[in-house]
Amino acid sequence: MSIDPDPGLLDYSTRPARLPHPVDPANDNLEISLDTRVRMYELQQVLRQFEKRAYDLFMQNLVKGTSHLSLGMEAIATGFGLALRHDDYTFATYRGHAHTIARGAALGAVMAELLGRDNGILGGKGGSMHLTSVEHGMMGSYAIIGAHLCVANGAAWSAQMRGTDQVAVAFFGDGTTNIGAFHEALNLAVVWNLPVLFVCENNLYMEYTPIDLVTAVRNPAAGRASAYGLDPIVVDGNDADAVYVAARTAVENARRGKGPALIEAVTYRHGGHSRADPGKYRPAGEVEAWMGRDPIPMYHQRLLRLGVPEGQLTSITQDVARRVDEATEFAKAGERPTEGVLMTDVWADGGSAWRN
Amino acid sequence: MSIDPDPGLLDYSTRPARLPHPVDPANDNLEISLDTRVRMYELQQVLRQFEKRAYDLFMQNLVKGTSHLSLGMEAIATGFGLALRHDDYTFATYRGHAHTIARGAALGAVMAELLGRDNGILGGKGGSMHLTSVEHGMMGSYAIIGAHLCVANGAAWSAQMRGTDQVAVAFFGDGTTNIGAFHEALNLAVVWNLPVLFVCENNLYMEYTPIDLVTAVRNPAAGRASAYGLDPIVVDGNDADAVYVAARTAVENARRGKGPALIEAVTYRHGGHSRADPGKYRPAGEVEAWMGRDPIPMYHQRLLRLGVPEGQLTSITQDVARRVDEATEFAKAGERPTEGVLMTDVWADGGSAWRN
Amino acid sequence: MAELTYRDAVAYGIAQEMRRDPSLVMLGEDIAGAGGVFKTTVGLLDQFGPGRIRDTPISEQAILGAAMGAAMTGIPVIAEIMFSDFLAVCFDLVANEIAKSRYMTGGQVQIPMVIRTANGGGSRFGAQHSQSVENWCMMIPGLKVVAPSTPEDVVGLMAASIRDPDPVVFFEHKSLMASKGQVPDGEVVGKLGEARIVREGSDCTIVALALMVPRAVEAAERLAADGISAEVIDLRTLVPLDTRTFLGSVSKTSRCFTVEENPRLCGWGAEIASIVAEEVFWDLDGPVVRITTPHIPLPAAESLEDMAIPSVERIYETVRKALG
Amino acid sequence: MAELTYRDAVAYGIAQEMRRDPSLVMLGEDIAGAGGVFKTTVGLLDQFGPGRIRDTPISEQAILGAAMGAAMTGIPVIAEIMFSDFLAVCFDLVANEIAKSRYMTGGQVQIPMVIRTANGGGSRFGAQHSQSVENWCMMIPGLKVVAPSTPEDVVGLMAASIRDPDPVVFFEHKSLMASKGQVPDGEVVGKLGEARIVREGSDCTIVALALMVPRAVEAAERLAADGISAEVIDLRTLVPLDTRTFLGSVSKTSRCFTVEENPRLCGWGAEIASIVAEEVFWDLDGPVVRITTPHIPLPAAESLEDMAIPSVERIYETVRKALG
Ligand SMILES: Cc1ncc(C[n+]2csc(CCOP(=O)(O)OP(=O)(O)O)c2C)c(N)n1
Ligand SMILES: Cc1ncc(C[n+]2csc(CCOP(=O)(O)OP(=O)(O)O)c2C)c(N)n1
Ligand SMILES: [Mg+2]
Ligand SMILES: [Mg+2]
C-alpha cells in the first residue's frame, strides 16, 4: 500500500502572493482629533524604533532566547492603545512588545527584560514572551496559543461582577483561530455577554505556514463570527485610524453592556516569525508589496495632508530616538539576576517552599 | 464589594419548554425502499427493547457503574446504521449502545459488557461507556467530550490515504459543540477535505443544563457550519426516514470525495442523562410533548400507511423481544472477569510489563 | 458538632466561605440548577444566586480561563472540573498558565482560585472517569494540592484552600462521598501542609491519602491483631507537603509503606519514598515499600476494579510479609 | 560511519523508516514546507511529498486525533508536537485516549503511532517552552517513553519507536540538537527498554537521561580526578524501564544518584529512587540522592536558567559531598 504522493493540497510554491489593499483615502476624514492622531504617530514611532533596536541587540547577541517582533504591525497596538482606558485590561501573546509598550510600560524595563537583566519588568524571570505590567492593565503575554482568550474572558467577567465598566482585550494571530480555546472563549463571552474584545492580528501566516493552507474560511476570524452570533468585522490593520475607530466603537459597546466583539485586523510582518526566521517562505513580491503599505510612512503622509508641520513630526521622531537610546542604556546597565531571586515568587508569600 | 445576585442570565425555572415540530407528512413519500423501511422499523425495535431491558437490569442492580440510554433517540442510530456500509467507521460517545448495535454488534456481548461479565464485548474492561466492535467498524465509544471528533478525522484521513472510499461518522451531543476539540476537528476535516460526517444528536440538554443557556447560537451545530464553509443541515432526529435520507446524501458525497458534512438531528431523550438522573430539570409539558413524538409509534403508523401488514410488524416486535431475552440470558450466564485478565492488553504483546 | 456526609461537607464548606466573602464566586458544569452531578453543590444556587453560582458550557478551558482571569483581577473563584480525568482537556491552563503566571511575571500576578474536582476509583466508571490524578498536579510547580479523607477536613481544608492566595487543586474522592463524620459547629478552618497521624504505632509507618486512609487504618487494625503496630498517616495535602510528620514517624518506626491510588509510575508514593530513602536512610530497618494501583488503565468491571485499587487485604498482606 | 548532528539524526531516522514503510506518514505544524521550527524535518517533504508529510493548523488536539484515528485504521503515524510543553493542550488525547484505548477495548484497538516533541531547557525560552515533561508521560499507563541522548540513539530509537505497535512519546532535547556523534552506515535499529552504561565505575551509580547524560559523564570525570569512580547510566527509555541495568549497577556500587531535568516533585528520579530503595535496599551503603531542577517554573534569563537545571558542577559537588 502506498500513499498518494500529492493529494492536491494547496502548497507553498504555487501559492499566489496575498497583496495588501490600497489605503482608503476616506480614512483621512475619520472623526479623530488631530491631537490623538499625533499621539498615534508618536506611539507608532516608539514601537518601530524600539523593536528595531531590539533587533539590533539580538544581532549583537545581547538578547538571548527568542523574541517575536511586530515590525509592520504597529498600527494595531497603536489604535487600541489610544482607544483603551488606563484601567482596561490587555492580554497579548509572545508577540507582545508593542501591546505592553502601548499600555504605558517603561521602555527601559521592557528592554531590560529582553536582555535578561534584573532591572527587567519581570526581573528576568519571564523574558520577551511573557511581558506583563499589571499597573498598566497589561495582564500578561501568553506564549502557548489559545489560553489567554479564555483568561481575558475572566477579567471581563470580573469587571462585570465588580460593576465597573472596564473592558478586556485579547490580541492574537490568525493561526490562533484554529485552536480549540478560541472557540470556547468566543462562545462563553457571548453567552455571558462579557465586556471583552477579541482582536485577531491577521498577518497571513502562522509561524511559516500561510494561513490559507490550514483554515477552512478565507477570513480566519471574521469568517467565524456568525458561529457566535457576532458581526464579522474586518479592518485595515496597517491604518492606525481605521483600527482606532473600530476599537473605539467596540470598546464603547462593551462598556455599555452590549457584549463582546471579534475584530480582524489584516496586516503583515516585515520580518520573520521570530529571531531565527528569515521569512523565506513568502512568495516573491509579497514582502515588497506590504513594505509599500508600511503603516508609518503612510501615516506620516496623512498627517502632513492634515496640516501637521513636517518639523513637528521630525522632532517627535528624534525625541523617540533619544528615548530608545536611554532605554537601551538603562537595560545594558542592569545586572544578570542572581541566585537570590531564583527561588522567589512561586507563592504569594514570596517564596517557593513545597515542604516543611 | 458584592456580586449582583442575578445578572439576568436566562435561568431554568423561567425557561419555556422546547416542543417538538410535528412530523412532516411529506416524509411518507421519501425515496426509500419498503424493505429498508421495514429493516429500520426492526432496528428501532431492537434499540428500544434492548435499552428498556438494560434499564430494568439497572433497577435490579445488575448493571454497576453508569450507563446512558438513547431511549427516544433511536431514529438517528437507525437512519445512519442503514445508510452506512459494513466497512465504514463509527465513533460514538458514552451514549453509544444504539450506535454499537446499529453497526451489527451482538446484543448478548453488548449486554454482557454492561453487566461487567467476561463474555462482554470488551471482556468487562470498558463497560457501558466504551463499547467498541472493530470488526463491525464501530471504532469506539469515547467518554470524555470532544476527542473522538478528532479521532474520526484520522480514520477518514486513513481511508483517503489508502484510496478506499470508506466514510467515518462521529456522533456527539449538542453540549459537545461548545468544546474546543469540536472546532479543531471541523476545521481540519474541511481543510483536508476528509470523508467524515459530524452528526450532532441535539437532545436539547447537556447533562442537566438546557443547551440554550450555554450556547451562543440557537442551533448548536448547524449554527456553526458557516465557520467551516459547510452547509447548515438540520433534520428531524425523531424520523428515521428523514435521518436516513440526510445520511445517504452526506455519505454519498463523502465517498465521492466531496468532503465532510455537519448534520444536526434534533431529538429528545425520554429518560434522564444517566442511570441516576430522574430528569426533573425539564419544564412541565416538555417530556410529555416529546413522548407524543416518539419515533417508533410514529414509524409504525407510517409503515401501516405504506401498506405493511400489522401482523408483520407485530411478529418483528415479538421476534426482537425473544432476541433481547436471549441476549439477557447470555449476559447473565457470563462470569465476573478474574485476575487473569486484569493485567492483559495494555500493550500489543498482550501484556502490561513496564519493566524488565 | 454535627454529623455530615463527605458529600454534604463540600457544599457546607463552600457556603461557609461564600457567606464570609461576598466576592467569592463559583463556576462549572451543572453545578447551579442541578446541584452538581455528585450533588456536592446542592442548595448553593438558592443561597447565593446565579450571579455567584454559574453554570457553564462544556468548555473546561473556558472555565479555568474565566476563573484565572477573574482571580487575577480581584475576584476569588472556585472552578469545578466535574471529573479529575477531565483536567487533561484543560491541562494547559492548569499546568502552564495558572501554575506559572506568578513566577513568570516576577510576582505581579496573584491567582486566588480553587479547582475542585471529583477524583478516584471505586464507582465502576472505567478508565476515563475513575483515575486518581493528584500526581498530575503535584508534579507541577506552582500548584497546591489537597485531598481530604474526612468530612471535617473537607470543610476545613476547603476553607483553607479558598483563603489561600495561591491556586489550589482540591480533590474530592468519589468513593468517600457517602461516608459520614463529625464536623464542629461554627467556623471551621483547617491548615494546608499539615498531615495527621490517624493511628499511632511503633513497628511501621503507613503513609496514605484520601480513600486509602480508611483502608490503611483497617489494615492496621488487622495487623494489630497479629501483633504488628502500624502508624497511619493521612497526608491531607501533597503540596505543601508535611515531610516532618512522616519523616519523624519513619525515624521512630524504622519502616515505611506508602499506599496510593495512583498507577505505579511517578505516583506521589514515589516522591515520599525518595524523600525517606534520602533523608532518614540511616533510620530504616528495611526497604521502603510502595503499594499502588498497578500501572494499567482502570478497568470498568466491578471485579476487576476491585483487584486494581489497593485493598485492605493487599495493604495488610504486603505489610505483614515485609515485617513478618 | 557518518558524523551527524542530533538535529540531523531526527530527519535521517525518519527517512530511513519512511523508505522502509511506504504507508508511514507524518503530520505537524510547520514540519513540511518549513522543515520544522527546529529544522529536524528538513528535506522530508521533498523526499516523500505532501501526501506523507503534512502541515497542519495550530490544532494539537486535531493533530493527535488524526494520528490516533489513522493509526487505529492501518496507517502508522508520526505526529509532531512542536514543544513538549504543548502536550498540555492535547493531554486528553495523550493520557486518556491514545494511552488507554487498547486496554479499554479489550485489545481490539491497536495504535502504532509516535509523538515526537522538543523537550527540555537551556534555550532561555522561559517557563512555557523549556520544560522537561517526560514524567508527564511516564506516569500514564499505556504510553512508552523514549528520550535519546546521542545521534545514534536518535536514529535507532526512532526506528524502534516507529516499528513498535504501541504509542510512543519520543522526546528530542532542544539543547542537544547541535551535538554531534557517529551513526553507523546502513539500517540502524535500536531497542526500547535497554539502558546503556555510558561509563563504568565502582563507587557510585549516576542514573541520567537526555541532556543530563553528558553532564553526568563530565561530572564523573571530575570525580575520577578526586579518586571517586562513578558509573553513569543513560536510561534512554523510561517505559519500558530497564531496571536490571541500574539495579545491577547499584548493587555493585552501593550508592545511587539520579540526575533529572524534571522539577523535583514526582519526577522520574523519584520512581528510580523508590525502586532502588525497595529492591536493592540491603545493597545500599547510604542514602539514594536525587539531583533535580528545583520545584519552580523555569526562568527565562540565562543566568537564572543555568542555576535551575542540574549542572556538571552541581552533580559533581552533590556526589562528592555525599561520598566524601
Ligand atoms: C498550542 C501551541 N501550539 C504551537 C505553538 C508554536 N507557535 C508559536 S507562534 C505560532 C504561530 C502563531 O501564529 P499566529 O496565531 O498567526 O500568530 P503570529 O505569530 O502570526 O502573530 C506557533 C504555531 C504554540 N506557541 N502554542
Ligand atoms: C470534557 C468533558 N467534560 C464534561 C464531561 C461530563 N459530561 C458527560 S456527558 C455530558 C453532557 C454532554 O451533553 P451532550 O453533548 O449534549 O450529549 P448528551 O449526553 O446529551 O448525549 C457531560 C457534561 C465529559 N464527559 N467530558
Ligand atoms: Mg499570524
Ligand atoms: Mg445533549
mmCIF file of N, CA and C in Angstrom, chain D residues 181-226:
data_model
loop_
_atom_site.group_PDB
_atom_site.id
_atom_site.type_symbol
_atom_site.label_atom_id
_atom_site.label_comp_id
_atom_site.label_asym_id
_atom_site.label_seq_id
_atom_site.Cartn_x
_atom_site.Cartn_y
_atom_site.Cartn_z
ATOM 1 N N GLY D 181 27.629 13.185 16.660
ATOM 2 C CA GLY D 181 28.025 11.829 17.008
ATOM 3 C C GLY D 181 28.064 10.939 15.778
ATOM 4 N N GLN D 182 28.718 9.804 15.917
ATOM 5 C CA GLN D 182 28.826 8.849 14.819
ATOM 6 C C GLN D 182 27.551 8.021 14.700
ATOM 7 N N VAL D 183 27.104 7.810 13.477
ATOM 8 C CA VAL D 183 25.959 6.928 13.230
ATOM 9 C C VAL D 183 26.396 5.874 12.216
ATOM 10 N N PRO D 184 26.234 4.587 12.565
ATOM 11 C CA PRO D 184 26.665 3.513 11.672
ATOM 12 C C PRO D 184 25.984 3.613 10.306
ATOM 13 N N ASP D 185 26.652 3.143 9.270
ATOM 14 C CA ASP D 185 26.030 3.112 7.945
ATOM 15 C C ASP D 185 24.962 2.026 7.909
ATOM 16 N N GLY D 186 24.138 2.087 6.882
ATOM 17 C CA GLY D 186 23.106 1.060 6.718
ATOM 18 C C GLY D 186 21.974 1.268 7.715
ATOM 19 N N GLU D 187 21.070 0.290 7.750
ATOM 20 C CA GLU D 187 19.904 0.421 8.607
ATOM 21 C C GLU D 187 20.308 0.393 10.090
ATOM 22 N N VAL D 188 19.830 1.388 10.824
ATOM 23 C CA VAL D 188 20.122 1.456 12.250
ATOM 24 C C VAL D 188 18.808 1.280 13.013
ATOM 25 N N VAL D 189 18.732 0.222 13.815
ATOM 26 C CA VAL D 189 17.517 -0.037 14.583
ATOM 27 C C VAL D 189 17.870 -0.362 16.026
ATOM 28 N N GLY D 190 17.413 0.453 16.926
ATOM 29 C CA GLY D 190 17.695 0.232 18.346
ATOM 30 C C GLY D 190 16.625 -0.623 18.992
ATOM 31 N N LYS D 191 16.639 -0.650 20.318
ATOM 32 C CA LYS D 191 15.680 -1.471 21.048
ATOM 33 C C LYS D 191 15.161 -0.660 22.233
ATOM 34 N N LEU D 192 13.841 -0.628 22.397
ATOM 35 C CA LEU D 192 13.274 0.073 23.548
ATOM 36 C C LEU D 192 13.515 -0.754 24.808
ATOM 37 N N GLY D 193 13.731 -0.063 25.934
ATOM 38 C CA GLY D 193 13.858 -0.798 27.195
ATOM 39 C C GLY D 193 15.257 -1.295 27.493
ATOM 40 N N GLU D 194 16.234 -0.690 26.831
ATOM 41 C CA GLU D 194 17.624 -1.060 27.131
ATOM 42 C C GLU D 194 18.403 0.181 27.518
ATOM 43 N N ALA D 195 18.790 0.254 28.787
ATOM 44 C CA ALA D 195 19.632 1.363 29.229
ATOM 45 C C ALA D 195 21.059 1.098 28.760
ATOM 46 N N ARG D 196 21.910 2.114 28.870
ATOM 47 C CA ARG D 196 23.296 1.967 28.413
ATOM 48 C C ARG D 196 24.224 2.428 29.525
ATOM 49 N N ILE D 197 25.204 1.596 29.830
ATOM 50 C CA ILE D 197 26.233 2.025 30.786
ATOM 51 C C ILE D 197 27.234 2.854 29.996
ATOM 52 N N VAL D 198 27.188 4.163 30.206
ATOM 53 C CA VAL D 198 27.994 5.079 29.402
ATOM 54 C C VAL D 198 29.427 5.094 29.895
ATOM 55 N N ARG D 199 29.552 4.877 31.191
ATOM 56 C CA ARG D 199 30.874 4.943 31.808
ATOM 57 C C ARG D 199 30.862 3.985 32.981
ATOM 58 N N GLU D 200 31.818 3.104 33.040
ATOM 59 C CA GLU D 200 31.865 2.145 34.141
ATOM 60 C C GLU D 200 32.453 2.789 35.385
ATOM 61 N N GLY D 201 32.006 2.318 36.530
ATOM 62 C CA GLY D 201 32.544 2.851 37.777
ATOM 63 C C GLY D 201 32.206 1.921 38.921
ATOM 64 N N SER D 202 32.816 2.146 40.072
ATOM 65 C CA SER D 202 32.646 1.188 41.166
ATOM 66 C C SER D 202 32.178 1.820 42.471
ATOM 67 N N ASP D 203 32.289 3.140 42.592
ATOM 68 C CA ASP D 203 31.950 3.764 43.882
ATOM 69 C C ASP D 203 30.497 4.226 43.979
ATOM 70 N N CYS D 204 29.917 4.574 42.864
ATOM 71 C CA CYS D 204 28.512 5.012 42.890
ATOM 72 C C CYS D 204 27.927 4.928 41.489
ATOM 73 N N THR D 205 26.601 4.941 41.454
ATOM 74 C CA THR D 205 25.880 4.892 40.189
ATOM 75 C C THR D 205 25.153 6.209 39.992
ATOM 76 N N ILE D 206 25.330 6.820 38.812
ATOM 77 C CA ILE D 206 24.592 8.038 38.487
ATOM 78 C C ILE D 206 23.648 7.702 37.335
ATOM 79 N N VAL D 207 22.332 7.797 37.595
ATOM 80 C CA VAL D 207 21.335 7.468 36.580
ATOM 81 C C VAL D 207 20.862 8.753 35.926
ATOM 82 N N ALA D 208 20.996 8.843 34.599
ATOM 83 C CA ALA D 208 20.681 10.083 33.897
ATOM 84 C C ALA D 208 19.882 9.821 32.631
ATOM 85 N N LEU D 209 19.463 10.925 31.984
ATOM 86 C CA LEU D 209 18.645 10.843 30.774
ATOM 87 C C LEU D 209 18.893 12.098 29.933
ATOM 88 N N ALA D 210 18.925 11.901 28.600
ATOM 89 C CA ALA D 210 18.980 13.028 27.669
ATOM 90 C C ALA D 210 20.112 14.005 28.001
ATOM 91 N N LEU D 211 19.803 15.291 28.136
ATOM 92 C CA LEU D 211 20.849 16.298 28.362
ATOM 93 C C LEU D 211 21.644 16.026 29.636
ATOM 94 N N MET D 212 21.029 15.333 30.591
ATOM 95 C CA MET D 212 21.732 15.077 31.848
ATOM 96 C C MET D 212 22.835 14.024 31.687
ATOM 97 N N VAL D 213 22.807 13.274 30.587
ATOM 98 C CA VAL D 213 23.816 12.227 30.395
ATOM 99 C C VAL D 213 25.213 12.829 30.181
ATOM 100 N N PRO D 214 25.389 13.700 29.177
ATOM 101 C CA PRO D 214 26.729 14.286 29.038
ATOM 102 C C PRO D 214 27.171 15.046 30.285
ATOM 103 N N ARG D 215 26.237 15.670 30.980
ATOM 104 C CA ARG D 215 26.634 16.392 32.197
ATOM 105 C C ARG D 215 27.076 15.421 33.291
ATOM 106 N N ALA D 216 26.385 14.299 33.389
ATOM 107 C CA ALA D 216 26.763 13.300 34.398
ATOM 108 C C ALA D 216 28.144 12.717 34.071
ATOM 109 N N VAL D 217 28.391 12.510 32.785
ATOM 110 C CA VAL D 217 29.680 11.953 32.375
ATOM 111 C C VAL D 217 30.806 12.929 32.712
ATOM 112 N N GLU D 218 30.552 14.205 32.415
ATOM 113 C CA GLU D 218 31.593 15.195 32.716
ATOM 114 C C GLU D 218 31.835 15.275 34.226
ATOM 115 N N ALA D 219 30.753 15.221 34.983
ATOM 116 C CA ALA D 219 30.899 15.239 36.444
ATOM 117 C C ALA D 219 31.687 14.012 36.898
ATOM 118 N N ALA D 220 31.399 12.872 36.281
ATOM 119 C CA ALA D 220 32.090 11.628 36.645
ATOM 120 C C ALA D 220 33.590 11.751 36.383
ATOM 121 N N GLU D 221 33.911 12.433 35.281
ATOM 122 C CA GLU D 221 35.345 12.600 35.006
ATOM 123 C C GLU D 221 36.017 13.462 36.081
ATOM 124 N N ARG D 222 35.319 14.504 36.485
ATOM 125 C CA ARG D 222 35.894 15.345 37.548
ATOM 126 C C ARG D 222 35.985 14.565 38.860
ATOM 127 N N LEU D 223 34.988 13.717 39.106
ATOM 128 C CA LEU D 223 35.026 12.897 40.333
ATOM 129 C C LEU D 223 36.204 11.930 40.290
ATOM 130 N N ALA D 224 36.470 11.413 39.082
ATOM 131 C CA ALA D 224 37.584 10.463 38.926
ATOM 132 C C ALA D 224 38.892 11.130 39.364
ATOM 133 N N ALA D 225 39.016 12.399 38.996
ATOM 134 C CA ALA D 225 40.218 13.139 39.388
ATOM 135 C C ALA D 225 40.350 13.183 40.909
ATOM 136 N N ASP D 226 39.212 13.112 41.614
ATOM 137 C CA ASP D 226 39.232 13.095 43.084
ATOM 138 C C ASP D 226 39.282 11.674 43.616
#
